[in-house]
Amino acid sequence: MDREKLIEILDSFKSVCAQKQRALEEICLEEAFPGDDSTSYILNVRANWVDDMNCSDAIDFLFEILWETTTVENRKFIFSIQINDSKNNLHCWSDLENNTSEK
């Protein structure tokens, strides 16, 4: 899927996060397999609210909103989620297939 199209699809994801008082300062998509934009992307988000939250709670929240705002077909193009904190440091990541997280 085209990166720009997927970003458009994720607008509702970003909006619902903000409505639930957990705004995403920035979202971007990186190719999961660099050089092959026909496969899936890493959804990279920066969120200030994760500074005082453990990784699993942050990932759970984002998964809940992602499932609420996207279709199965669209989620197939998201390989994993990476969360950066307010200082833009990696807070945690999780892949959608295995729903595992690391900090």
mmCIF file with all atom_site columns, C-alpha atoms in Angstrom:
data_model
loop_
_atom_site.group_PDB
_atom_site.id
_atom_site.type_symbol
_atom_site.label_atom_id
_atom_site.label_alt_id
_atom_site.label_comp_id
_atom_site.label_asym_id
_atom_site.label_entity_id
_atom_site.label_seq_id
_atom_site.pdbx_PDB_ins_code
_atom_site.Cartn_x
_atom_site.Cartn_y
_atom_site.Cartn_z
_atom_site.occupancy
_atom_site.B_iso_or_equiv
_atom_site.pdbx_formal_charge
_atom_site.auth_seq_id
_atom_site.auth_comp_id
_atom_site.auth_asym_id
_atom_site.auth_atom_id
_atom_site.pdbx_PDB_model_num
ATOM 1   C CA . MET A 1 1   ? 0.000   0.000   0.000  1.00 0.00 ? 1   MET A CA 1
ATOM 2   C CA . ASP A 1 2   ? 1.167   3.517   -0.720 1.00 0.00 ? 2   ASP A CA 1
ATOM 3   C CA . ARG A 1 3   ? 2.638   5.247   2.336  1.00 0.00 ? 3   ARG A CA 1
ATOM 4   C CA . GLU A 1 4   ? 0.574   8.421   1.803  1.00 0.00 ? 4   GLU A CA 1
ATOM 5   C CA . LYS A 1 5   ? -2.668  6.434   1.526  1.00 0.00 ? 5   LYS A CA 1
ATOM 6   C CA . LEU A 1 6   ? -1.916  4.584   4.760  1.00 0.00 ? 6   LEU A CA 1
ATOM 7   C CA . ILE A 1 7   ? -1.122  7.868   6.541  1.00 0.00 ? 7   ILE A CA 1
ATOM 8   C CA . GLU A 1 8   ? -4.543  9.158   5.411  1.00 0.00 ? 8   GLU A CA 1
ATOM 9   C CA . ILE A 1 9   ? -6.175  6.007   6.778  1.00 0.00 ? 9   ILE A CA 1
ATOM 10  C CA . LEU A 1 10  ? -4.377  6.557   10.102 1.00 0.00 ? 10  LEU A CA 1
ATOM 11  C CA . ASP A 1 11  ? -5.814  10.075  10.490 1.00 0.00 ? 11  ASP A CA 1
ATOM 12  C CA . SER A 1 12  ? -8.788  8.668   12.387 1.00 0.00 ? 12  SER A CA 1
ATOM 13  C CA . PHE A 1 13  ? -6.399  6.672   14.621 1.00 0.00 ? 13  PHE A CA 1
ATOM 14  C CA . LYS A 1 14  ? -4.561  9.891   15.478 1.00 0.00 ? 14  LYS A CA 1
ATOM 15  C CA . SER A 1 15  ? -7.826  11.790  16.034 1.00 0.00 ? 15  SER A CA 1
ATOM 16  C CA . VAL A 1 16  ? -9.289  9.194   18.389 1.00 0.00 ? 16  VAL A CA 1
ATOM 17  C CA . CYS A 1 17  ? -6.065  9.103   20.417 1.00 0.00 ? 17  CYS A CA 1
ATOM 18  C CA . ALA A 1 18  ? -6.358  12.877  20.870 1.00 0.00 ? 18  ALA A CA 1
ATOM 19  C CA . GLN A 1 19  ? -10.046 12.603  21.808 1.00 0.00 ? 19  GLN A CA 1
ATOM 20  C CA . LYS A 1 20  ? -9.073  10.155  24.554 1.00 0.00 ? 20  LYS A CA 1
ATOM 21  C CA . GLN A 1 21  ? -6.562  12.658  25.980 1.00 0.00 ? 21  GLN A CA 1
ATOM 22  C CA . ARG A 1 22  ? -3.564  10.759  24.606 1.00 0.00 ? 22  ARG A CA 1
ATOM 23  C CA . ALA A 1 23  ? -2.518  12.824  21.620 1.00 0.00 ? 23  ALA A CA 1
ATOM 24  C CA . LEU A 1 24  ? 0.196   11.603  19.292 1.00 0.00 ? 24  LEU A CA 1
ATOM 25  C CA . GLU A 1 25  ? 2.686   14.394  18.663 1.00 0.00 ? 25  GLU A CA 1
ATOM 26  C CA . GLU A 1 26  ? 3.888   12.746  15.475 1.00 0.00 ? 26  GLU A CA 1
ATOM 27  C CA . ILE A 1 27  ? 3.283   9.618   13.442 1.00 0.00 ? 27  ILE A CA 1
ATOM 28  C CA . CYS A 1 28  ? 5.333   8.332   10.559 1.00 0.00 ? 28  CYS A CA 1
ATOM 29  C CA . LEU A 1 29  ? 5.704   5.137   8.603  1.00 0.00 ? 29  LEU A CA 1
ATOM 30  C CA . GLU A 1 30  ? 9.017   3.443   7.919  1.00 0.00 ? 30  GLU A CA 1
ATOM 31  C CA . GLU A 1 31  ? 9.405   0.520   5.543  1.00 0.00 ? 31  GLU A CA 1
ATOM 32  C CA . ALA A 1 32  ? 9.622   -2.685  7.573  1.00 0.00 ? 32  ALA A CA 1
ATOM 33  C CA . PHE A 1 33  ? 11.868  -4.055  4.846  1.00 0.00 ? 33  PHE A CA 1
ATOM 34  C CA . PRO A 1 34  ? 13.836  -1.084  3.458  1.00 0.00 ? 34  PRO A CA 1
ATOM 35  C CA . GLY A 1 35  ? 13.701  -0.834  -0.294 1.00 0.00 ? 35  GLY A CA 1
ATOM 36  C CA . ASP A 1 36  ? 10.490  -2.868  -0.550 1.00 0.00 ? 36  ASP A CA 1
ATOM 37  C CA . ASP A 1 37  ? 7.543   -0.494  -0.196 1.00 0.00 ? 37  ASP A CA 1
ATOM 38  C CA . SER A 1 38  ? 5.131   -3.166  -1.408 1.00 0.00 ? 38  SER A CA 1
ATOM 39  C CA . THR A 1 39  ? 5.117   -4.869  1.998  1.00 0.00 ? 39  THR A CA 1
ATOM 40  C CA . SER A 1 40  ? 4.407   -3.471  5.448  1.00 0.00 ? 40  SER A CA 1
ATOM 41  C CA . TYR A 1 41  ? 5.462   -0.489  7.530  1.00 0.00 ? 41  TYR A CA 1
ATOM 42  C CA . ILE A 1 42  ? 6.585   0.250   11.055 1.00 0.00 ? 42  ILE A CA 1
ATOM 43  C CA . LEU A 1 43  ? 4.186   2.738   12.625 1.00 0.00 ? 43  LEU A CA 1
ATOM 44  C CA . ASN A 1 44  ? 6.424   5.084   14.587 1.00 0.00 ? 44  ASN A CA 1
ATOM 45  C CA . VAL A 1 45  ? 4.649   7.406   17.026 1.00 0.00 ? 45  VAL A CA 1
ATOM 46  C CA . ARG A 1 46  ? 5.879   10.081  19.399 1.00 0.00 ? 46  ARG A CA 1
ATOM 47  C CA . ALA A 1 47  ? 3.694   10.602  22.443 1.00 0.00 ? 47  ALA A CA 1
ATOM 48  C CA . ASN A 1 48  ? 4.502   12.723  25.485 1.00 0.00 ? 48  ASN A CA 1
ATOM 49  C CA . TRP A 1 49  ? 2.036   10.817  27.667 1.00 0.00 ? 49  TRP A CA 1
ATOM 50  C CA . VAL A 1 50  ? 4.160   7.648   27.593 1.00 0.00 ? 50  VAL A CA 1
ATOM 51  C CA . ASP A 1 51  ? 6.860   9.241   29.762 1.00 0.00 ? 51  ASP A CA 1
ATOM 52  C CA . ASP A 1 52  ? 5.121   8.098   32.953 1.00 0.00 ? 52  ASP A CA 1
ATOM 53  C CA . MET A 1 53  ? 3.566   4.896   31.621 1.00 0.00 ? 53  MET A CA 1
ATOM 54  C CA . ASN A 1 54  ? 4.822   1.365   31.334 1.00 0.00 ? 54  ASN A CA 1
ATOM 55  C CA . CYS A 1 55  ? 5.272   -0.111  27.903 1.00 0.00 ? 55  CYS A CA 1
ATOM 56  C CA . SER A 1 56  ? 2.486   -2.677  27.968 1.00 0.00 ? 56  SER A CA 1
ATOM 57  C CA . ASP A 1 57  ? -0.168  -0.098  28.950 1.00 0.00 ? 57  ASP A CA 1
ATOM 58  C CA . ALA A 1 58  ? 0.926   2.226   26.140 1.00 0.00 ? 58  ALA A CA 1
ATOM 59  C CA . ILE A 1 59  ? 0.925   -0.584  23.569 1.00 0.00 ? 59  ILE A CA 1
ATOM 60  C CA . ASP A 1 60  ? -2.458  -1.867  24.783 1.00 0.00 ? 60  ASP A CA 1
ATOM 61  C CA . PHE A 1 61  ? -3.978  1.587   24.368 1.00 0.00 ? 61  PHE A CA 1
ATOM 62  C CA . LEU A 1 62  ? -2.574  2.024   20.845 1.00 0.00 ? 62  LEU A CA 1
ATOM 63  C CA . PHE A 1 63  ? -3.691  -1.460  19.773 1.00 0.00 ? 63  PHE A CA 1
ATOM 64  C CA . GLU A 1 64  ? -7.199  -0.809  21.073 1.00 0.00 ? 64  GLU A CA 1
ATOM 65  C CA . ILE A 1 65  ? -7.476  2.425   19.088 1.00 0.00 ? 65  ILE A CA 1
ATOM 66  C CA . LEU A 1 66  ? -5.856  0.935   15.991 1.00 0.00 ? 66  LEU A CA 1
ATOM 67  C CA . TRP A 1 67  ? -8.349  -1.950  15.990 1.00 0.00 ? 67  TRP A CA 1
ATOM 68  C CA . GLU A 1 68  ? -11.205 0.499   16.575 1.00 0.00 ? 68  GLU A CA 1
ATOM 69  C CA . THR A 1 69  ? -10.244 2.798   13.688 1.00 0.00 ? 69  THR A CA 1
ATOM 70  C CA . THR A 1 70  ? -8.830  0.536   10.954 1.00 0.00 ? 70  THR A CA 1
ATOM 71  C CA . THR A 1 71  ? -9.869  -2.529  9.010  1.00 0.00 ? 71  THR A CA 1
ATOM 72  C CA . VAL A 1 72  ? -8.103  -5.879  9.019  1.00 0.00 ? 72  VAL A CA 1
ATOM 73  C CA . GLU A 1 73  ? -7.005  -5.210  5.450  1.00 0.00 ? 73  GLU A CA 1
ATOM 74  C CA . ASN A 1 74  ? -5.370  -1.927  6.410  1.00 0.00 ? 74  ASN A CA 1
ATOM 75  C CA . ARG A 1 75  ? -3.706  -3.394  9.511  1.00 0.00 ? 75  ARG A CA 1
ATOM 76  C CA . LYS A 1 76  ? -1.982  -5.969  7.311  1.00 0.00 ? 76  LYS A CA 1
ATOM 77  C CA . PHE A 1 77  ? 0.269   -3.141  6.148  1.00 0.00 ? 77  PHE A CA 1
ATOM 78  C CA . ILE A 1 78  ? 1.446   -2.321  9.676  1.00 0.00 ? 78  ILE A CA 1
ATOM 79  C CA . PHE A 1 79  ? 4.272   -4.606  10.752 1.00 0.00 ? 79  PHE A CA 1
ATOM 80  C CA . SER A 1 80  ? 4.862   -3.117  14.206 1.00 0.00 ? 80  SER A CA 1
ATOM 81  C CA . ILE A 1 81  ? 4.387   -0.082  16.406 1.00 0.00 ? 81  ILE A CA 1
ATOM 82  C CA . GLN A 1 82  ? 7.304   1.823   17.903 1.00 0.00 ? 82  GLN A CA 1
ATOM 83  C CA . ILE A 1 83  ? 6.617   4.389   20.595 1.00 0.00 ? 83  ILE A CA 1
ATOM 84  C CA . ASN A 1 84  ? 8.973   7.277   21.255 1.00 0.00 ? 84  ASN A CA 1
ATOM 85  C CA . ASP A 1 85  ? 8.706   9.389   24.396 1.00 0.00 ? 85  ASP A CA 1
ATOM 86  C CA . SER A 1 86  ? 8.713   13.183  24.711 1.00 0.00 ? 86  SER A CA 1
ATOM 87  C CA . LYS A 1 87  ? 12.485  13.273  24.174 1.00 0.00 ? 87  LYS A CA 1
ATOM 88  C CA . ASN A 1 88  ? 12.045  11.186  21.011 1.00 0.00 ? 88  ASN A CA 1
ATOM 89  C CA . ASN A 1 89  ? 13.769  8.192   22.625 1.00 0.00 ? 89  ASN A CA 1
ATOM 90  C CA . LEU A 1 90  ? 12.446  4.707   21.984 1.00 0.00 ? 90  LEU A CA 1
ATOM 91  C CA . HIS A 1 91  ? 10.025  3.875   24.794 1.00 0.00 ? 91  HIS A CA 1
ATOM 92  C CA . CYS A 1 92  ? 8.904   0.487   23.473 1.00 0.00 ? 92  CYS A CA 1
ATOM 93  C CA . TRP A 1 93  ? 7.822   -1.462  20.410 1.00 0.00 ? 93  TRP A CA 1
ATOM 94  C CA . SER A 1 94  ? 5.449   -4.247  19.558 1.00 0.00 ? 94  SER A CA 1
ATOM 95  C CA . ASP A 1 95  ? 4.777   -6.273  16.444 1.00 0.00 ? 95  ASP A CA 1
ATOM 96  C CA . LEU A 1 96  ? 1.163   -6.752  15.488 1.00 0.00 ? 96  LEU A CA 1
ATOM 97  C CA . GLU A 1 97  ? 1.446   -10.419 14.560 1.00 0.00 ? 97  GLU A CA 1
ATOM 98  C CA . ASN A 1 98  ? 2.768   -11.619 17.907 1.00 0.00 ? 98  ASN A CA 1
ATOM 99  C CA . ASN A 1 99  ? 1.541   -8.710  20.042 1.00 0.00 ? 99  ASN A CA 1
ATOM 100 C CA . THR A 1 100 ? 4.743   -8.717  22.082 1.00 0.00 ? 100 THR A CA 1
ATOM 101 C CA . SER A 1 101 ? 6.402   -5.690  23.567 1.00 0.00 ? 101 SER A CA 1
ATOM 102 C CA . GLU A 1 102 ? 9.840   -4.701  24.757 1.00 0.00 ? 102 GLU A CA 1
ATOM 103 C CA . LYS A 1 103 ? 11.211  -1.823  26.721 1.00 0.00 ? 103 LYS A CA 1
#
